[in-house]
PDB file of C-alpha atoms and ligand atoms in Angstrom:
ATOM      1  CA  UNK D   1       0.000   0.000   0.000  1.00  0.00           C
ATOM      2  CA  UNK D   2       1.709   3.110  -0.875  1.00  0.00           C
ATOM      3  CA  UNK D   3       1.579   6.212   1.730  1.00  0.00           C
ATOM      4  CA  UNK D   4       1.379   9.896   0.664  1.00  0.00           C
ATOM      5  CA  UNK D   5       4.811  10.345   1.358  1.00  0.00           C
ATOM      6  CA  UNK D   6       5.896   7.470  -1.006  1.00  0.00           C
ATOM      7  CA  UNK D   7       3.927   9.139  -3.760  1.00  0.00           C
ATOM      8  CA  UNK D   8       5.530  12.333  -3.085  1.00  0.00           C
ATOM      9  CA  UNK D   9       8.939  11.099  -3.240  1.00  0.00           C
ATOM     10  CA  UNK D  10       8.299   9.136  -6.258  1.00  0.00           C
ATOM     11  CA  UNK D  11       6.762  12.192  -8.136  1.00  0.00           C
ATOM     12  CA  UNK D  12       9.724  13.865  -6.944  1.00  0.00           C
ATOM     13  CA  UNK D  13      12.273  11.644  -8.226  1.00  0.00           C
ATOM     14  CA  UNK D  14      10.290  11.303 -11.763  1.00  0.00           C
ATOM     15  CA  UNK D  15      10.406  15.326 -11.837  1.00  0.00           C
ATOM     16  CA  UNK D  16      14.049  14.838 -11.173  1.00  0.00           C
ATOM     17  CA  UNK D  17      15.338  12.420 -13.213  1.00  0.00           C
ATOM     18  CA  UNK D  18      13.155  13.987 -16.235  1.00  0.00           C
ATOM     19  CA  UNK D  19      14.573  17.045 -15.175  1.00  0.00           C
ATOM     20  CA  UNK D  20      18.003  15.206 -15.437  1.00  0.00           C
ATOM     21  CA  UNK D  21      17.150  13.723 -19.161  1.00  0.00           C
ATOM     22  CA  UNK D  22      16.600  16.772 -20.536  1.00  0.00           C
ATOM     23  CA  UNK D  23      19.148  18.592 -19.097  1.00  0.00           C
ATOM     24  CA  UNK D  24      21.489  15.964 -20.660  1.00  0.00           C
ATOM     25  CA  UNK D  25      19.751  16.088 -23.962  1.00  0.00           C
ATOM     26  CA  UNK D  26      20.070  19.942 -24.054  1.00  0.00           C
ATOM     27  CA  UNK D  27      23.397  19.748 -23.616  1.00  0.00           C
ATOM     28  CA  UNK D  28      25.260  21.091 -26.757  1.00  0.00           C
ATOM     29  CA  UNK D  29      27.417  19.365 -28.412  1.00  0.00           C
ATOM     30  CA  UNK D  30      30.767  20.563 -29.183  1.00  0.00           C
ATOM     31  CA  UNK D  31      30.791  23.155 -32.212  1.00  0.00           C
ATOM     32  CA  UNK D  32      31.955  21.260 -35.666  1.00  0.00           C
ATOM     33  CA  UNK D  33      35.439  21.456 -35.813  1.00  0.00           C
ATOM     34  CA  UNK D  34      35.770  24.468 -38.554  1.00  0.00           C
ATOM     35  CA  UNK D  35      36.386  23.485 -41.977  1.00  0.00           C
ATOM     36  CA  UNK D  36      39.632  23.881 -43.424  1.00  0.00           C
ATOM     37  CA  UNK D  37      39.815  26.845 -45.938  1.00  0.00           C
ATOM     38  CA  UNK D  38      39.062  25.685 -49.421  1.00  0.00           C
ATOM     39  CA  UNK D  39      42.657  26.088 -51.725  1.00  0.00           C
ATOM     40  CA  UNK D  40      41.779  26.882 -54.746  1.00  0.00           C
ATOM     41  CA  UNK D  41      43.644  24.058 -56.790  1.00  0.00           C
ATOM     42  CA  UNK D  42      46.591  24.515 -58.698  1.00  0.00           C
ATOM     43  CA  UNK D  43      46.551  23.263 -62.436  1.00  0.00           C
ATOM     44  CA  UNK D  44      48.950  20.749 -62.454  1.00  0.00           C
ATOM     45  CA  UNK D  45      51.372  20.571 -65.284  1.00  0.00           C
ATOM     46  CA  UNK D  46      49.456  17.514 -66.512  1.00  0.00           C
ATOM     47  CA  UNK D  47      46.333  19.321 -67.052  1.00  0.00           C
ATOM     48  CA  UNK D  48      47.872  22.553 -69.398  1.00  0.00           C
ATOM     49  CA  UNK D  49      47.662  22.892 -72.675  1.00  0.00           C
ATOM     50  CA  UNK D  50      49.932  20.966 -74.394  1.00  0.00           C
ATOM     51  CA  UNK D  51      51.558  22.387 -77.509  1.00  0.00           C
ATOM     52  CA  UNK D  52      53.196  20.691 -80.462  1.00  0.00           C
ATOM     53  CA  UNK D  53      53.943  21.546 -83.761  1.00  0.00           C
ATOM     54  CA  UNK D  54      53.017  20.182 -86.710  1.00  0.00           C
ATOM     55  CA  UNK D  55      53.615  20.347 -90.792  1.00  0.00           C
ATOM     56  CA  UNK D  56      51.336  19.346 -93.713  1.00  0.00           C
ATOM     57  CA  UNK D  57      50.124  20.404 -96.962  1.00  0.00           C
ATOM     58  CA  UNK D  58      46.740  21.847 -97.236  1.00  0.00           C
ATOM     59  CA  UNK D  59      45.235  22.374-101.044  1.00  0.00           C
ATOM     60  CA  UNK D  60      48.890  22.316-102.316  1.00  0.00           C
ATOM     61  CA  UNK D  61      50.187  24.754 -99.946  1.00  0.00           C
ATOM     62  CA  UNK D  62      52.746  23.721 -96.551  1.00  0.00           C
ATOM     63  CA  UNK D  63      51.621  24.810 -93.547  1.00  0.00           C
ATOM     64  CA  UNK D  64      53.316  24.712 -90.037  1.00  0.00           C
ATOM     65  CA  UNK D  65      51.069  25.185 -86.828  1.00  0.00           C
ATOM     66  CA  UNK D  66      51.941  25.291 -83.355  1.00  0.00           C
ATOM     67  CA  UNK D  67      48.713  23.814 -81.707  1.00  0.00           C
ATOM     68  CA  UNK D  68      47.264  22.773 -78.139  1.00  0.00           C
ATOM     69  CA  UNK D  69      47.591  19.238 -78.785  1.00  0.00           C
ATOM     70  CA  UNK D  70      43.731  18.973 -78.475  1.00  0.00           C
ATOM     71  CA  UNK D  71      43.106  20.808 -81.998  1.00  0.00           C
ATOM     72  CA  UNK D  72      40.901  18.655 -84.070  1.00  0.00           C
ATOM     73  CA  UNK D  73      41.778  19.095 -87.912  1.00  0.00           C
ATOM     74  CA  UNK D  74      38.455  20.688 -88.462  1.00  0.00           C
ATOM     75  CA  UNK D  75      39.621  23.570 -86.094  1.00  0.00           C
ATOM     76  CA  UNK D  76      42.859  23.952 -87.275  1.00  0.00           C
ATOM     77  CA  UNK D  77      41.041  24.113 -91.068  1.00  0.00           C
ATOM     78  CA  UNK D  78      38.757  26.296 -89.796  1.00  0.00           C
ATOM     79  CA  UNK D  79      40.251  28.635 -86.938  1.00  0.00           C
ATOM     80  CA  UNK D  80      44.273  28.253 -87.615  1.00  0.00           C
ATOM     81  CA  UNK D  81      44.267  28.066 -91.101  1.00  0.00           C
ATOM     82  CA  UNK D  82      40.556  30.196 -91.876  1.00  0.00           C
ATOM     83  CA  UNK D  83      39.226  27.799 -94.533  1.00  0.00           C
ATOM     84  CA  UNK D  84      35.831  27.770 -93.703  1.00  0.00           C
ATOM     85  CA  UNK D  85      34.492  25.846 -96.495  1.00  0.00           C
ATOM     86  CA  UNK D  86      34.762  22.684 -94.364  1.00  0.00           C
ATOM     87  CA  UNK D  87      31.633  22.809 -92.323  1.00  0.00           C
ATOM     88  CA  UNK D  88      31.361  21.745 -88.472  1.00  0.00           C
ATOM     89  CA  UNK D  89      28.151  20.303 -87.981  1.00  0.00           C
ATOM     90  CA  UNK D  90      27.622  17.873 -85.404  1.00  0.00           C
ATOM     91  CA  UNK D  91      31.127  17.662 -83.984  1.00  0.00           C
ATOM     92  CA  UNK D  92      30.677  14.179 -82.943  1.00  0.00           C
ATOM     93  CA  UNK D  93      31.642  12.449 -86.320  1.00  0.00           C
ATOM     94  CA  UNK D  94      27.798  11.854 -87.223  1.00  0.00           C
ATOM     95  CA  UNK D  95      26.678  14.352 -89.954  1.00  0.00           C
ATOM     96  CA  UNK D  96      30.217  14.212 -92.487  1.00  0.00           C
ATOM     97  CA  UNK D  97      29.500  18.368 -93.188  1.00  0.00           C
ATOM     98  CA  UNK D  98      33.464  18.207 -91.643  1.00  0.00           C
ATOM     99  CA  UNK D  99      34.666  15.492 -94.674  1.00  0.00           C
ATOM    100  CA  UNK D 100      38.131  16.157 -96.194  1.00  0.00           C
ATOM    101  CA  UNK D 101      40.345  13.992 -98.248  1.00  0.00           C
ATOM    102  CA  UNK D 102      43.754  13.146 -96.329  1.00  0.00           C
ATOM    103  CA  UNK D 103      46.006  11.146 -98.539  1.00  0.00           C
ATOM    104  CA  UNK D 104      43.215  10.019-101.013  1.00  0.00           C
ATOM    105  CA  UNK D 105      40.956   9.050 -98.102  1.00  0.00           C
ATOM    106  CA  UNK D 106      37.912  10.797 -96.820  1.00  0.00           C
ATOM    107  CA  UNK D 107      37.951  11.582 -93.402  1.00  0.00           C
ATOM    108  CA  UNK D 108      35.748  13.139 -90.851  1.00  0.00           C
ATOM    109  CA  UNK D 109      37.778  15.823 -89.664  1.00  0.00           C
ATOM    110  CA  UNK D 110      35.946  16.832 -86.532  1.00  0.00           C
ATOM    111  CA  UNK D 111      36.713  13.448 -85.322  1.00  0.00           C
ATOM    112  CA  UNK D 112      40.791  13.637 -85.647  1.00  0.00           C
ATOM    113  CA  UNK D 113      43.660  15.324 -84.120  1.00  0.00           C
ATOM    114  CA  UNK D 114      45.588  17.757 -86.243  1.00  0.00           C
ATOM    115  CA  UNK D 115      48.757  16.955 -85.076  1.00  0.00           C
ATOM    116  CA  UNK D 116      48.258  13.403 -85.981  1.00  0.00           C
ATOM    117  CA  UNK D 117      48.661  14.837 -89.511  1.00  0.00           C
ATOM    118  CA  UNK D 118      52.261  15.395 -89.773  1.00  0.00           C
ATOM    119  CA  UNK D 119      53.532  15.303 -93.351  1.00  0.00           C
ATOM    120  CA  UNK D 120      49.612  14.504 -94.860  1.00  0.00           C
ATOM    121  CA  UNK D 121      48.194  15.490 -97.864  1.00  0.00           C
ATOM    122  CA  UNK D 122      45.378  17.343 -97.280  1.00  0.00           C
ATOM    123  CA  UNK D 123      42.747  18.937 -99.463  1.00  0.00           C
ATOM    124  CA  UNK D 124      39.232  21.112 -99.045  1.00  0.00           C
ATOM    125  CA  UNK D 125      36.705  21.851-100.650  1.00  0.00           C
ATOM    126  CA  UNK D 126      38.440  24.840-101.662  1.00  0.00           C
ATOM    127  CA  UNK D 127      41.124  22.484-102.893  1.00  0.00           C
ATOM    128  CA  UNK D 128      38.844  21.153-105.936  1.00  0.00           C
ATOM    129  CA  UNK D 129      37.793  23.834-107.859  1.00  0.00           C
ATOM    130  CA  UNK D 130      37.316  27.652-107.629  1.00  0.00           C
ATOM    131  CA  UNK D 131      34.010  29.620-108.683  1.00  0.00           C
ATOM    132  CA  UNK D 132      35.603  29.863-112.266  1.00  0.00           C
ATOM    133  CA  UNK D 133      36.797  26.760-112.636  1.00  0.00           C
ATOM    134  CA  UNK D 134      34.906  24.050-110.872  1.00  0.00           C
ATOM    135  CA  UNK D 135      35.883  20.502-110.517  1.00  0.00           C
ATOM    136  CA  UNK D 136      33.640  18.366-112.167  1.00  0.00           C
ATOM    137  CA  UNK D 137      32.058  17.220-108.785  1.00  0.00           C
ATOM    138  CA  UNK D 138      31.054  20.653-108.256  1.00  0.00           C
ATOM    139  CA  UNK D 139      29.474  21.615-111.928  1.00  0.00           C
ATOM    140  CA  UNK D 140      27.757  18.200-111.542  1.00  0.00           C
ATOM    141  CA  UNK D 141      25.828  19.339-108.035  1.00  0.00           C
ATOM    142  CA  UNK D 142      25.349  22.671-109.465  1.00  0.00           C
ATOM    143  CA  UNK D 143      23.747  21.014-112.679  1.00  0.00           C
ATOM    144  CA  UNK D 144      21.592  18.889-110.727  1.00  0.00           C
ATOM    145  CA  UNK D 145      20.697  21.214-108.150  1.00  0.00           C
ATOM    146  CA  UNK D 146      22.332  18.668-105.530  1.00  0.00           C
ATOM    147  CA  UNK D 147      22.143  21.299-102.624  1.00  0.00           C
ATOM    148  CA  UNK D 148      19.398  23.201-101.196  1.00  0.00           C
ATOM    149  CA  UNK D 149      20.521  25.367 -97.968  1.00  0.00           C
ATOM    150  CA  UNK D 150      24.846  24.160 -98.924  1.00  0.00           C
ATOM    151  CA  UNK D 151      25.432  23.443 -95.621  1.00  0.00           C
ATOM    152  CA  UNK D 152      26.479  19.734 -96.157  1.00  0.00           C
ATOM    153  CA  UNK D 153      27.318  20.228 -99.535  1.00  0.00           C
ATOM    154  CA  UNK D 154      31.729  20.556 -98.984  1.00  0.00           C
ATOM    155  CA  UNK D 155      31.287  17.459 -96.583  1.00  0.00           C
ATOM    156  CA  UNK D 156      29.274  15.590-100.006  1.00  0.00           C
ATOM    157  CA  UNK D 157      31.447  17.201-102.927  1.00  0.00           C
ATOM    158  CA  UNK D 158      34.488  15.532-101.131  1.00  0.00           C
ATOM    159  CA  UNK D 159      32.940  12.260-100.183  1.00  0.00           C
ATOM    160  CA  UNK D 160      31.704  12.130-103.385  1.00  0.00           C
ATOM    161  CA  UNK D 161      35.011  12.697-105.245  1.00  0.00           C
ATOM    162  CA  UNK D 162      36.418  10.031-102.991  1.00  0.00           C
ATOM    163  CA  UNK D 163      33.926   7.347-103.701  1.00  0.00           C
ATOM    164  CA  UNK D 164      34.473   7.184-106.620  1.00  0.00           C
ATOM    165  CA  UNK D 165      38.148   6.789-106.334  1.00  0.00           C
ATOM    166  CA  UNK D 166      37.105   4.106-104.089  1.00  0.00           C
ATOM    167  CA  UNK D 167      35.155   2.405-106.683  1.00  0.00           C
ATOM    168  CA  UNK D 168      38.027   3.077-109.114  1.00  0.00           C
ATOM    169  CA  UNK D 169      40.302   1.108-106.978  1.00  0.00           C
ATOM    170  CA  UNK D 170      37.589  -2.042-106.797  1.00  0.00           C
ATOM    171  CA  UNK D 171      37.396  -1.184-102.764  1.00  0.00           C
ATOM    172  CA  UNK D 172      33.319  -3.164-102.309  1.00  0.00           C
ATOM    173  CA  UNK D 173      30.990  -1.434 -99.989  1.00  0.00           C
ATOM    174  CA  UNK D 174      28.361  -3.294 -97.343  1.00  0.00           C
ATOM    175  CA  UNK D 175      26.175  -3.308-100.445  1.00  0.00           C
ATOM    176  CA  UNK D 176      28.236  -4.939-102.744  1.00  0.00           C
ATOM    177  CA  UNK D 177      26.554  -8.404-103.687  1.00  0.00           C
ATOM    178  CA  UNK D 178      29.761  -9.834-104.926  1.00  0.00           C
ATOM    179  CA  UNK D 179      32.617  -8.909-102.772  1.00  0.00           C
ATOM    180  CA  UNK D 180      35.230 -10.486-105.734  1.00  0.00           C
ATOM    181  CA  UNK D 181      33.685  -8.530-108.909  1.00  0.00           C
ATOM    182  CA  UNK D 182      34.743  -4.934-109.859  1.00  0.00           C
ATOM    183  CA  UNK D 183      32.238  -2.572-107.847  1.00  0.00           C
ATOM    184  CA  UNK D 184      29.660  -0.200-110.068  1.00  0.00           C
ATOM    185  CA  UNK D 185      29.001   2.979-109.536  1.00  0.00           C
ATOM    186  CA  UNK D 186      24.962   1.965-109.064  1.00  0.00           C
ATOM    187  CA  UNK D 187      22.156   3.943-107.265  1.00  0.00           C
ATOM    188  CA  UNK D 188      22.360   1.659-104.506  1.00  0.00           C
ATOM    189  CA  UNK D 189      26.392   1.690-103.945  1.00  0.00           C
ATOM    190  CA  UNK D 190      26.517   5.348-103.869  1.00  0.00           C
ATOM    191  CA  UNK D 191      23.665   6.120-101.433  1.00  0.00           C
ATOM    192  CA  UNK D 192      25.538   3.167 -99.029  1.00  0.00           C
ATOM    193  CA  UNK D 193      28.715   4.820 -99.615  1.00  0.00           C
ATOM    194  CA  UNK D 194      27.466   8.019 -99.031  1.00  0.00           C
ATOM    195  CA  UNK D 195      25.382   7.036 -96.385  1.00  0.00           C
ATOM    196  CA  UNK D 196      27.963   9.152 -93.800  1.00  0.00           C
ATOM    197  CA  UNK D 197      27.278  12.464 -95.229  1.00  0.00           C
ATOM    198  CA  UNK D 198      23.491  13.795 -94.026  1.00  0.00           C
ATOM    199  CA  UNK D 199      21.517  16.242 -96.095  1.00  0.00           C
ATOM    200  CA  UNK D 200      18.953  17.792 -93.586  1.00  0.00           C
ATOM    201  CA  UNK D 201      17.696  19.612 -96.799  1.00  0.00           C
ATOM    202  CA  UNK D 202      17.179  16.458 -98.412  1.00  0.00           C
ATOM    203  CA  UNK D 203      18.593  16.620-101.768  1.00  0.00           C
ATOM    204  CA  UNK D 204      19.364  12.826-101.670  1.00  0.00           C
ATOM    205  CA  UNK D 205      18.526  11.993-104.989  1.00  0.00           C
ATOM    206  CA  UNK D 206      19.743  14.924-106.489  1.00  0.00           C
ATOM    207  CA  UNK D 207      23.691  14.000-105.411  1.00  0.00           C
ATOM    208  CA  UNK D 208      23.367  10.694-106.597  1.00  0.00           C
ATOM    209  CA  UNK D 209      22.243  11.982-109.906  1.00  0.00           C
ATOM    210  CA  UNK D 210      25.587  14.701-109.768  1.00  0.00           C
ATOM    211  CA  UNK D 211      27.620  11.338-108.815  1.00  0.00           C
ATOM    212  CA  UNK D 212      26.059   8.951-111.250  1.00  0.00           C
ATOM    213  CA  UNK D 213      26.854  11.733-114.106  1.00  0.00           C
ATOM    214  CA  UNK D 214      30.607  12.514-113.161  1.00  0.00           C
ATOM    215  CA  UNK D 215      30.967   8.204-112.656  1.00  0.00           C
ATOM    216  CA  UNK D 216      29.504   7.515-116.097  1.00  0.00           C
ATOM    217  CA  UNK D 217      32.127  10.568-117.775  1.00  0.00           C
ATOM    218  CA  UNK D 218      35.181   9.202-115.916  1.00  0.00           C
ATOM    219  CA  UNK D 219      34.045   5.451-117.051  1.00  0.00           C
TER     220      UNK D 219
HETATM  221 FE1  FES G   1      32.220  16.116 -88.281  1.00  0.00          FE
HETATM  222 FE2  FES G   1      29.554  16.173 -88.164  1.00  0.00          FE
HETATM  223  S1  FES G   1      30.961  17.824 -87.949  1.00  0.00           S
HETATM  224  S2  FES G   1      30.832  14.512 -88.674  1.00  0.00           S
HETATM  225 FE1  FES G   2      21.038  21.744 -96.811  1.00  0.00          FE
HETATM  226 FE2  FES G   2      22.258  19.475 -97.426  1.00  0.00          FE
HETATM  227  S1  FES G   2      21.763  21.120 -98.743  1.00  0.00           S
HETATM  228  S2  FES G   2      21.757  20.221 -95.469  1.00  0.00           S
END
């Protein structure tokens, strides 16, 4: 049987020890320790620009650049060297506008080093032809209206010169049906060949018309 007392002390020690809990849980807690001041970081030498020189031939003409190693051969076409008839399109090697012909071979140059070009061979579309005296390529898509807005039409004119020479040299394509016989310069061989160079205008049929013309003259 508990007495009044009893209660009394037992309230009393409840109060107390509650009193004592949250005492203890108000207690702060040390301040964080204070963050050390943020350096700002130091580029190490691994992270600057590289530079490197480099030598090649552009449209028949030697050229030496010194270059952040990082230059893609579409900038140094475009920036370094201001030939701006190569187009950059997509940057990502997806669209061709950026096509040139290194050593006989078309290449995407937004998708290539520049100073991986030492000693090359290197030719634009200002390299072909010149407004009076076009290269048969170009009066072909001018004849056949093989260009609407011209954006891609450097990136075609080269890939198109170059497919042929591919053909030329008996080189078959994915649509080839017999990998041993001499490829033709068909409908369906040029628009697989050319299959890399995008025409957001749409003037598909149009450059294979310009190709199939030049291909049958050169025959
Ligand atoms: Fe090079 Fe598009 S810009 S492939
Ligand atoms: Fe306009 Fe080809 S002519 S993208």
């Amino acid at each position: 049987m508990d007495f009044p007392g009893d209660l009394d002390m037992t309230r009393r020690g409840l109060l107390l020890g509650s009193a004592a809990t949250v005492a203890m849980t108000t207690v702060p807690f040390p301040p964080p320790a204070r963050a050390a001041p943020v350096e700002t970081p130091i580029p190490s030498p691994a992270l600057s620009p590289v530079r490197s020189r480099v030598s090649f031939t552009v449209n028949g003409g030697s050229h030496t650049l010194e270059l952040d190693t990082r230059t893609t051969l579409l900038d140094a076409l475009r920036e370094h060297l201001h030939l701006t008839g190569t187009k950059k399109g997509c940057d990502h090697g997806q669209c061709g506008a950026c096509t040139v012909i290194v050593d006989g071979r078309r290449i995407n140059s937004c998708l290539t080093l520049a100073v991986m070009h030492e000693g090359d061979s290197i030719t634009t579309i200002e390299g072909l032809g010149t407004p009076g005296n076009l290269h048969p390529m170009q009066a072909a898509f001018v004849k056949h209206d093989g260009y609407q807005c011209g954006y891609c039409t450097p990136g075609q004119i080269c890939s198109a010169v170059a497919v042929l020479d591919e053909i030329k040299a008996g080189i078959p394509s994915h649509a080839s049906a017999d990998l041993t016989a001499a490829p033709q310069a068909t409908a369906i061989e040029l628009r697989e060949r050319m299959s890399g160079n995008i025409c957001r205008c749409g003037a598909y049929s149009n450059i294979v018309d310009a190709i199939t013309e030049v291909a049958r003259r050169e025959a």
